Amino acid sequence: MPDSYAPVLSVDLGAMLANYNLLCRRALPAICGAVVKADAYGLGAAMIAPHLKRAGCAHFFVATVDEGLALRRVLLPGVKIYLLDGLPPGAENDIAAAELIPILNTLAEIERWRSFQRGPGAKAAALRQAGLHFDTGLNRLGLDRRATLDLIGDPHLLDGCNIGLVMSHLACADDPEHPMNRTQLQAFREIAANLRLPPRLDGGGRPLLSLAASSGIFLPSDYHFDLARPGVALYGVSPVLGAENPLAPVLRLQAKILQLRDVDLDMTVGYGASHQVRGPTCLATIGVGYADGIFRSLGNRGAVFVAGQRAPIVGRISMDLMTIDVGHMPRQAVQPGTLVDLIGPAAPRGQSIDDLATASGTIGYEILTNLGPRFQRRYSGG
Ligand SMILES: *Cc1c(COP(=O)(O)O)cnc(C)c1O
């Protein structure tokens, strides 16, 4: 029996595919992969990835080996699954057996992959692909400047490796005017021009070059190279700071009114008594809280929408509950059991994920990846 008090997360797979198609058009002549790490940013990779595959997506990115193994169980071999976090020691056999593609981030990982390739089953090893990640300024993951120069200076360091992807990642792509974009583009071009790779033993041609994630797709086409790696834009989050969002909203987030109460002057609301009631009004208590990924920073700041009308959040957010002021609404619009909107529908009758993120003091990525297991997940439009 589904818990009818549970909050609801509705995912519109049709809108997600429309976003994928829009990203594919924007990325041309590059092809478009999909980043489905962190369980497709919390929306459910097992539901999302097969739809993308049917739409023609053949390159999927996850962060960890476990994510890759789980994704391989729902996607047949032939579809490429890349591991952004690299090659953990001891994972080589699992990675090879599931035909995952580790993206090598250090010389030590390259050396470890090479010695695995020389081990038992070396013939089949020729077919195992790996990727290379060059850091061009994010200073996070990937071969640093010194390792990059070492690799360019001694191509034999890659002997026996079948490199199918060469990538880097932009630090400031959501700001098209940022000078870092050009600097990183130039660095990536130089690497691509100077890197000498061993011949592909699987008959593949030169490796795919990849620089752009969601925001990079909205930079000029010289940032697109061969393969784009959008994640968050698939799920409708705005890719460019301060610009109109061209993507379709993919999710709607709702929770139920569990209880209504009339309150009067002299009363306070919630833990810490942080909200002072200013006159007779009506409060609704909703069954969703910070354990579900509704940020505590929204207390006394954000709002939800009830039947298309804004209702301010009053008092602190608690673990499983939050309170809103509905004194300005007709009573028949607010009843126990009424679903209120935290994300969606479109303004002015609702707010976007970016609106909720801004009110929470964070970004859409963090909202998505914090949505907890108590949401009933409903998929439509598939
Ligand atoms: C997460 C990630 C992506 C996807 O980024 P979005 O901004 O969600 O499109 C692409 N590449 C790398 C290396 C990543 O870590």
mmCIF file of N, CA and C in Angstrom, residues 80-160:
data_model
loop_
_atom_site.group_PDB
_atom_site.id
_atom_site.type_symbol
_atom_site.label_atom_id
_atom_site.label_comp_id
_atom_site.label_asym_id
_atom_site.label_seq_id
_atom_site.Cartn_x
_atom_site.Cartn_y
_atom_site.Cartn_z
ATOM 1 N N LYS A 80 28.366 2.671 -24.489
ATOM 2 C CA LYS A 80 29.583 2.955 -23.730
ATOM 3 C C LYS A 80 29.252 3.567 -22.369
ATOM 4 N N ILE A 81 29.904 3.044 -21.331
ATOM 5 C CA ILE A 81 29.728 3.580 -19.979
ATOM 6 C C ILE A 81 31.104 3.985 -19.459
ATOM 7 N N TYR A 82 31.291 5.277 -19.232
ATOM 8 C CA TYR A 82 32.577 5.815 -18.781
ATOM 9 C C TYR A 82 32.528 6.093 -17.283
ATOM 10 N N LEU A 83 33.668 5.860 -16.626
ATOM 11 C CA LEU A 83 33.777 6.108 -15.184
ATOM 12 C C LEU A 83 34.596 7.369 -14.953
ATOM 13 N N LEU A 84 33.921 8.461 -14.602
ATOM 14 C CA LEU A 84 34.616 9.745 -14.463
ATOM 15 C C LEU A 84 35.621 9.749 -13.313
ATOM 16 N N ASP A 85 35.335 9.019 -12.252
ATOM 17 C CA ASP A 85 36.221 9.083 -11.081
ATOM 18 C C ASP A 85 37.501 8.271 -11.249
ATOM 19 N N GLY A 86 37.621 7.556 -12.381
ATOM 20 C CA GLY A 86 38.878 6.885 -12.646
ATOM 21 C C GLY A 86 38.877 5.422 -12.259
ATOM 22 N N LEU A 87 40.082 4.916 -11.989
ATOM 23 C CA LEU A 87 40.331 3.482 -11.810
ATOM 24 C C LEU A 87 40.741 3.179 -10.374
ATOM 25 N N PRO A 88 39.814 2.753 -9.527
ATOM 26 C CA PRO A 88 40.203 2.421 -8.143
ATOM 27 C C PRO A 88 41.044 1.148 -8.151
ATOM 28 N N PRO A 89 42.112 1.108 -7.341
ATOM 29 C CA PRO A 89 42.926 -0.106 -7.268
ATOM 30 C C PRO A 89 42.048 -1.308 -6.926
ATOM 31 N N GLY A 90 42.238 -2.398 -7.656
ATOM 32 C CA GLY A 90 41.489 -3.618 -7.363
ATOM 33 C C GLY A 90 40.201 -3.751 -8.142
ATOM 34 N N ALA A 91 39.803 -2.703 -8.864
ATOM 35 C CA ALA A 91 38.519 -2.749 -9.587
ATOM 36 C C ALA A 91 38.697 -3.181 -11.041
ATOM 37 N N GLU A 92 39.961 -3.456 -11.446
ATOM 38 C CA GLU A 92 40.222 -3.690 -12.866
ATOM 39 C C GLU A 92 39.379 -4.826 -13.445
ATOM 40 N N ASN A 93 39.299 -5.962 -12.719
ATOM 41 C CA ASN A 93 38.550 -7.107 -13.255
ATOM 42 C C ASN A 93 37.068 -6.812 -13.409
ATOM 43 N N ASP A 94 36.486 -6.167 -12.410
ATOM 44 C CA ASP A 94 35.060 -5.831 -12.481
ATOM 45 C C ASP A 94 34.794 -4.888 -13.651
ATOM 46 N N ILE A 95 35.687 -3.926 -13.812
ATOM 47 C CA ILE A 95 35.521 -2.948 -14.890
ATOM 48 C C ILE A 95 35.596 -3.629 -16.253
ATOM 49 N N ALA A 96 36.582 -4.517 -16.396
ATOM 50 C CA ALA A 96 36.741 -5.196 -17.681
ATOM 51 C C ALA A 96 35.565 -6.133 -17.955
ATOM 52 N N ALA A 97 35.127 -6.865 -16.914
ATOM 53 C CA ALA A 97 34.046 -7.830 -17.117
ATOM 54 C C ALA A 97 32.756 -7.142 -17.548
ATOM 55 N N ALA A 98 32.509 -5.948 -17.027
ATOM 56 C CA ALA A 98 31.275 -5.232 -17.363
ATOM 57 C C ALA A 98 31.483 -4.292 -18.561
ATOM 58 N N GLU A 99 32.665 -4.365 -19.158
ATOM 59 C CA GLU A 99 32.984 -3.495 -20.295
ATOM 60 C C GLU A 99 32.740 -2.025 -19.977
ATOM 61 N N LEU A 100 33.192 -1.631 -18.805
ATOM 62 C CA LEU A 100 33.144 -0.213 -18.453
ATOM 63 C C LEU A 100 34.437 0.444 -18.942
ATOM 64 N N ILE A 101 34.395 1.734 -19.119
ATOM 65 C CA ILE A 101 35.559 2.468 -19.638
ATOM 66 C C ILE A 101 36.077 3.411 -18.563
ATOM 67 N N PRO A 102 37.200 3.051 -17.935
ATOM 68 C CA PRO A 102 37.721 3.947 -16.905
ATOM 69 C C PRO A 102 38.343 5.176 -17.563
ATOM 70 N N ILE A 103 38.088 6.329 -17.009
ATOM 71 C CA ILE A 103 38.754 7.539 -17.481
ATOM 72 C C ILE A 103 39.935 7.762 -16.556
ATOM 73 N N LEU A 104 41.130 7.600 -17.112
ATOM 74 C CA LEU A 104 42.346 7.595 -16.298
ATOM 75 C C LEU A 104 42.741 9.030 -15.978
ATOM 76 N N ASN A 105 42.974 9.287 -14.697
ATOM 77 C CA ASN A 105 43.165 10.654 -14.222
ATOM 78 C C ASN A 105 44.592 10.959 -13.763
ATOM 79 N N THR A 106 45.405 9.907 -13.599
ATOM 80 C CA THR A 106 46.783 10.116 -13.121
ATOM 81 C C THR A 106 47.707 9.155 -13.864
ATOM 82 N N LEU A 107 49.015 9.442 -13.803
ATOM 83 C CA LEU A 107 49.987 8.522 -14.406
ATOM 84 C C LEU A 107 49.942 7.178 -13.690
ATOM 85 N N ALA A 108 49.676 7.206 -12.379
ATOM 86 C CA ALA A 108 49.598 5.942 -11.631
ATOM 87 C C ALA A 108 48.428 5.100 -12.141
ATOM 88 N N GLU A 109 47.308 5.739 -12.439
ATOM 89 C CA GLU A 109 46.177 4.966 -12.983
ATOM 90 C C GLU A 109 46.508 4.413 -14.366
ATOM 91 N N ILE A 110 47.196 5.213 -15.164
ATOM 92 C CA ILE A 110 47.587 4.739 -16.497
ATOM 93 C C ILE A 110 48.487 3.518 -16.356
ATOM 94 N N GLU A 111 49.459 3.593 -15.464
ATOM 95 C CA GLU A 111 50.399 2.486 -15.279
ATOM 96 C C GLU A 111 49.661 1.242 -14.768
ATOM 97 N N ARG A 112 48.724 1.437 -13.867
ATOM 98 C CA ARG A 112 47.974 0.302 -13.319
ATOM 99 C C ARG A 112 47.105 -0.349 -14.400
ATOM 100 N N TRP A 113 46.520 0.447 -15.254
ATOM 101 C CA TRP A 113 45.687 -0.093 -16.333
ATOM 102 C C TRP A 113 46.562 -0.842 -17.342
ATOM 103 N N ARG A 114 47.745 -0.285 -17.611
ATOM 104 C CA ARG A 114 48.657 -0.953 -18.550
ATOM 105 C C ARG A 114 49.098 -2.305 -18.016
ATOM 106 N N SER A 115 49.430 -2.365 -16.719
ATOM 107 C CA SER A 115 49.920 -3.661 -16.235
ATOM 108 C C SER A 115 48.767 -4.664 -16.159
ATOM 109 N N PHE A 116 47.580 -4.190 -15.930
ATOM 110 C CA PHE A 116 46.418 -5.090 -16.003
ATOM 111 C C PHE A 116 46.250 -5.601 -17.437
ATOM 112 N N GLN A 117 46.443 -4.735 -18.410
ATOM 113 C CA GLN A 117 46.316 -5.122 -19.815
ATOM 114 C C GLN A 117 47.334 -6.182 -20.206
ATOM 115 N N ARG A 118 48.519 -6.133 -19.564
ATOM 116 C CA ARG A 118 49.558 -7.113 -19.908
ATOM 117 C C ARG A 118 49.335 -8.451 -19.217
ATOM 118 N N GLY A 119 48.388 -8.484 -18.299
ATOM 119 C CA GLY A 119 48.156 -9.700 -17.521
ATOM 120 C C GLY A 119 47.383 -10.737 -18.326
ATOM 121 N N PRO A 120 46.799 -11.739 -17.622
ATOM 122 C CA PRO A 120 46.062 -12.804 -18.302
ATOM 123 C C PRO A 120 44.959 -12.214 -19.192
ATOM 124 N N GLY A 121 44.729 -12.861 -20.317
ATOM 125 C CA GLY A 121 43.691 -12.401 -21.241
ATOM 126 C C GLY A 121 44.134 -11.186 -22.020
ATOM 127 N N ALA A 122 45.453 -11.070 -22.244
ATOM 128 C CA ALA A 122 45.988 -9.865 -22.861
ATOM 129 C C ALA A 122 45.416 -9.620 -24.257
ATOM 130 N N LYS A 123 45.034 -10.682 -24.926
ATOM 131 C CA LYS A 123 44.499 -10.502 -26.283
ATOM 132 C C LYS A 123 43.203 -9.720 -26.250
ATOM 133 N N ALA A 124 42.294 -10.195 -25.383
ATOM 134 C CA ALA A 124 41.013 -9.497 -25.242
ATOM 135 C C ALA A 124 41.251 -8.076 -24.750
ATOM 136 N N ALA A 125 42.377 -7.921 -24.039
ATOM 137 C CA ALA A 125 42.668 -6.620 -23.455
ATOM 138 C C ALA A 125 42.721 -5.530 -24.515
ATOM 139 N N ALA A 126 43.130 -5.909 -25.722
ATOM 140 C CA ALA A 126 43.257 -4.921 -26.787
ATOM 141 C C ALA A 126 41.946 -4.190 -27.030
ATOM 142 N N LEU A 127 40.862 -4.848 -26.745
ATOM 143 C CA LEU A 127 39.557 -4.268 -27.039
ATOM 144 C C LEU A 127 39.051 -3.376 -25.919
ATOM 145 N N ARG A 128 39.651 -3.511 -24.748
ATOM 146 C CA ARG A 128 39.184 -2.717 -23.615
ATOM 147 C C ARG A 128 39.567 -1.259 -23.793
ATOM 148 N N GLN A 129 38.589 -0.419 -23.770
ATOM 149 C CA GLN A 129 38.889 1.006 -23.937
ATOM 150 C C GLN A 129 39.150 1.673 -22.599
ATOM 151 N N ALA A 130 39.918 2.738 -22.679
ATOM 152 C CA ALA A 130 40.057 3.638 -21.536
ATOM 153 C C ALA A 130 39.968 5.066 -22.072
ATOM 154 N N GLY A 131 39.723 5.994 -21.173
ATOM 155 C CA GLY A 131 39.738 7.409 -21.540
ATOM 156 C C GLY A 131 40.847 8.117 -20.776
ATOM 157 N N LEU A 132 41.165 9.320 -21.214
ATOM 158 C CA LEU A 132 42.149 10.152 -20.512
ATOM 159 C C LEU A 132 41.503 11.489 -20.184
ATOM 160 N N HIS A 133 41.671 11.923 -18.937
ATOM 161 C CA HIS A 133 41.156 13.234 -18.517
ATOM 162 C C HIS A 133 42.348 14.147 -18.242
ATOM 163 N N PHE A 134 42.413 15.234 -18.976
ATOM 164 C CA PHE A 134 43.460 16.238 -18.763
ATOM 165 C C PHE A 134 42.871 17.426 -18.020
ATOM 166 N N ASP A 135 43.508 17.816 -16.948
ATOM 167 C CA ASP A 135 43.062 18.998 -16.215
ATOM 168 C C ASP A 135 43.613 20.235 -16.927
ATOM 169 N N THR A 136 42.715 21.138 -17.318
ATOM 170 C CA THR A 136 43.166 22.344 -18.019
ATOM 171 C C THR A 136 42.870 23.610 -17.215
ATOM 172 N N GLY A 137 42.629 23.453 -15.900
ATOM 173 C CA GLY A 137 42.443 24.663 -15.109
ATOM 174 C C GLY A 137 41.435 24.547 -13.979
ATOM 175 N N LEU A 138 40.662 23.466 -13.961
ATOM 176 C CA LEU A 138 39.722 23.287 -12.859
ATOM 177 C C LEU A 138 40.470 22.872 -11.590
ATOM 178 N N ASN A 139 41.610 22.219 -11.801
ATOM 179 C CA ASN A 139 42.414 21.733 -10.674
ATOM 180 C C ASN A 139 41.604 20.873 -9.724
ATOM 181 N N ARG A 140 40.998 19.847 -10.319
ATOM 182 C CA ARG A 140 40.165 18.967 -9.515
ATOM 183 C C ARG A 140 40.549 17.530 -9.796
ATOM 184 N N LEU A 141 40.242 17.071 -11.016
ATOM 185 C CA LEU A 141 40.529 15.682 -11.369
ATOM 186 C C LEU A 141 41.177 15.693 -12.750
ATOM 187 N N GLY A 142 42.024 14.717 -12.998
ATOM 188 C CA GLY A 142 42.645 14.618 -14.308
ATOM 189 C C GLY A 142 44.145 14.855 -14.232
ATOM 190 N N LEU A 143 44.820 14.522 -15.326
ATOM 191 C CA LEU A 143 46.277 14.668 -15.383
ATOM 192 C C LEU A 143 46.643 16.138 -15.255
ATOM 193 N N ASP A 144 47.509 16.441 -14.293
ATOM 194 C CA ASP A 144 47.888 17.843 -14.096
ATOM 195 C C ASP A 144 48.928 18.241 -15.146
ATOM 196 N N ARG A 145 49.374 19.463 -15.063
ATOM 197 C CA ARG A 145 50.242 20.007 -16.094
ATOM 198 C C ARG A 145 51.518 19.179 -16.267
ATOM 199 N N ARG A 146 52.119 18.838 -15.145
ATOM 200 C CA ARG A 146 53.369 18.073 -15.205
ATOM 201 C C ARG A 146 53.130 16.689 -15.816
ATOM 202 N N ALA A 147 52.075 16.012 -15.361
ATOM 203 C CA ALA A 147 51.784 14.680 -15.899
ATOM 204 C C ALA A 147 51.442 14.768 -17.382
ATOM 205 N N THR A 148 50.766 15.833 -17.770
ATOM 206 C CA THR A 148 50.424 16.024 -19.180
ATOM 207 C C THR A 148 51.693 16.154 -20.016
ATOM 208 N N LEU A 149 52.651 16.947 -19.534
ATOM 209 C CA LEU A 149 53.909 17.120 -20.272
ATOM 210 C C LEU A 149 54.674 15.797 -20.334
ATOM 211 N N ASP A 150 54.664 15.047 -19.233
ATOM 212 C CA ASP A 150 55.330 13.733 -19.229
ATOM 213 C C ASP A 150 54.742 12.826 -20.315
ATOM 214 N N LEU A 151 53.424 12.844 -20.400
ATOM 215 C CA LEU A 151 52.730 11.953 -21.329
ATOM 216 C C LEU A 151 52.989 12.370 -22.770
ATOM 217 N N ILE A 152 53.035 13.666 -23.002
ATOM 218 C CA ILE A 152 53.312 14.162 -24.352
ATOM 219 C C ILE A 152 54.775 13.878 -24.711
ATOM 220 N N GLY A 153 55.659 13.991 -23.716
ATOM 221 C CA GLY A 153 57.090 13.758 -23.950
ATOM 222 C C GLY A 153 57.419 12.284 -24.163
ATOM 223 N N ASP A 154 56.635 11.392 -23.631
ATOM 224 C CA ASP A 154 56.937 9.962 -23.741
ATOM 225 C C ASP A 154 55.667 9.167 -24.055
ATOM 226 N N PRO A 155 55.318 9.104 -25.339
ATOM 227 C CA PRO A 155 54.078 8.411 -25.744
ATOM 228 C C PRO A 155 54.068 6.941 -25.333
ATOM 229 N N HIS A 156 55.281 6.376 -25.081
ATOM 230 C CA HIS A 156 55.303 4.956 -24.700
ATOM 231 C C HIS A 156 54.615 4.709 -23.365
ATOM 232 N N LEU A 157 54.416 5.769 -22.587
ATOM 233 C CA LEU A 157 53.707 5.582 -21.316
ATOM 234 C C LEU A 157 52.296 5.029 -21.547
ATOM 235 N N LEU A 158 51.820 5.165 -22.787
ATOM 236 C CA LEU A 158 50.459 4.697 -23.095
ATOM 237 C C LEU A 158 50.460 3.407 -23.915
ATOM 238 N N ASP A 159 51.638 2.815 -24.115
ATOM 239 C CA ASP A 159 51.681 1.589 -24.926
ATOM 240 C C ASP A 159 50.720 0.545 -24.380
ATOM 241 N N GLY A 160 49.988 -0.063 -25.281
ATOM 242 C CA GLY A 160 49.063 -1.118 -24.864
ATOM 243 C C GLY A 160 47.723 -0.583 -24.410
#
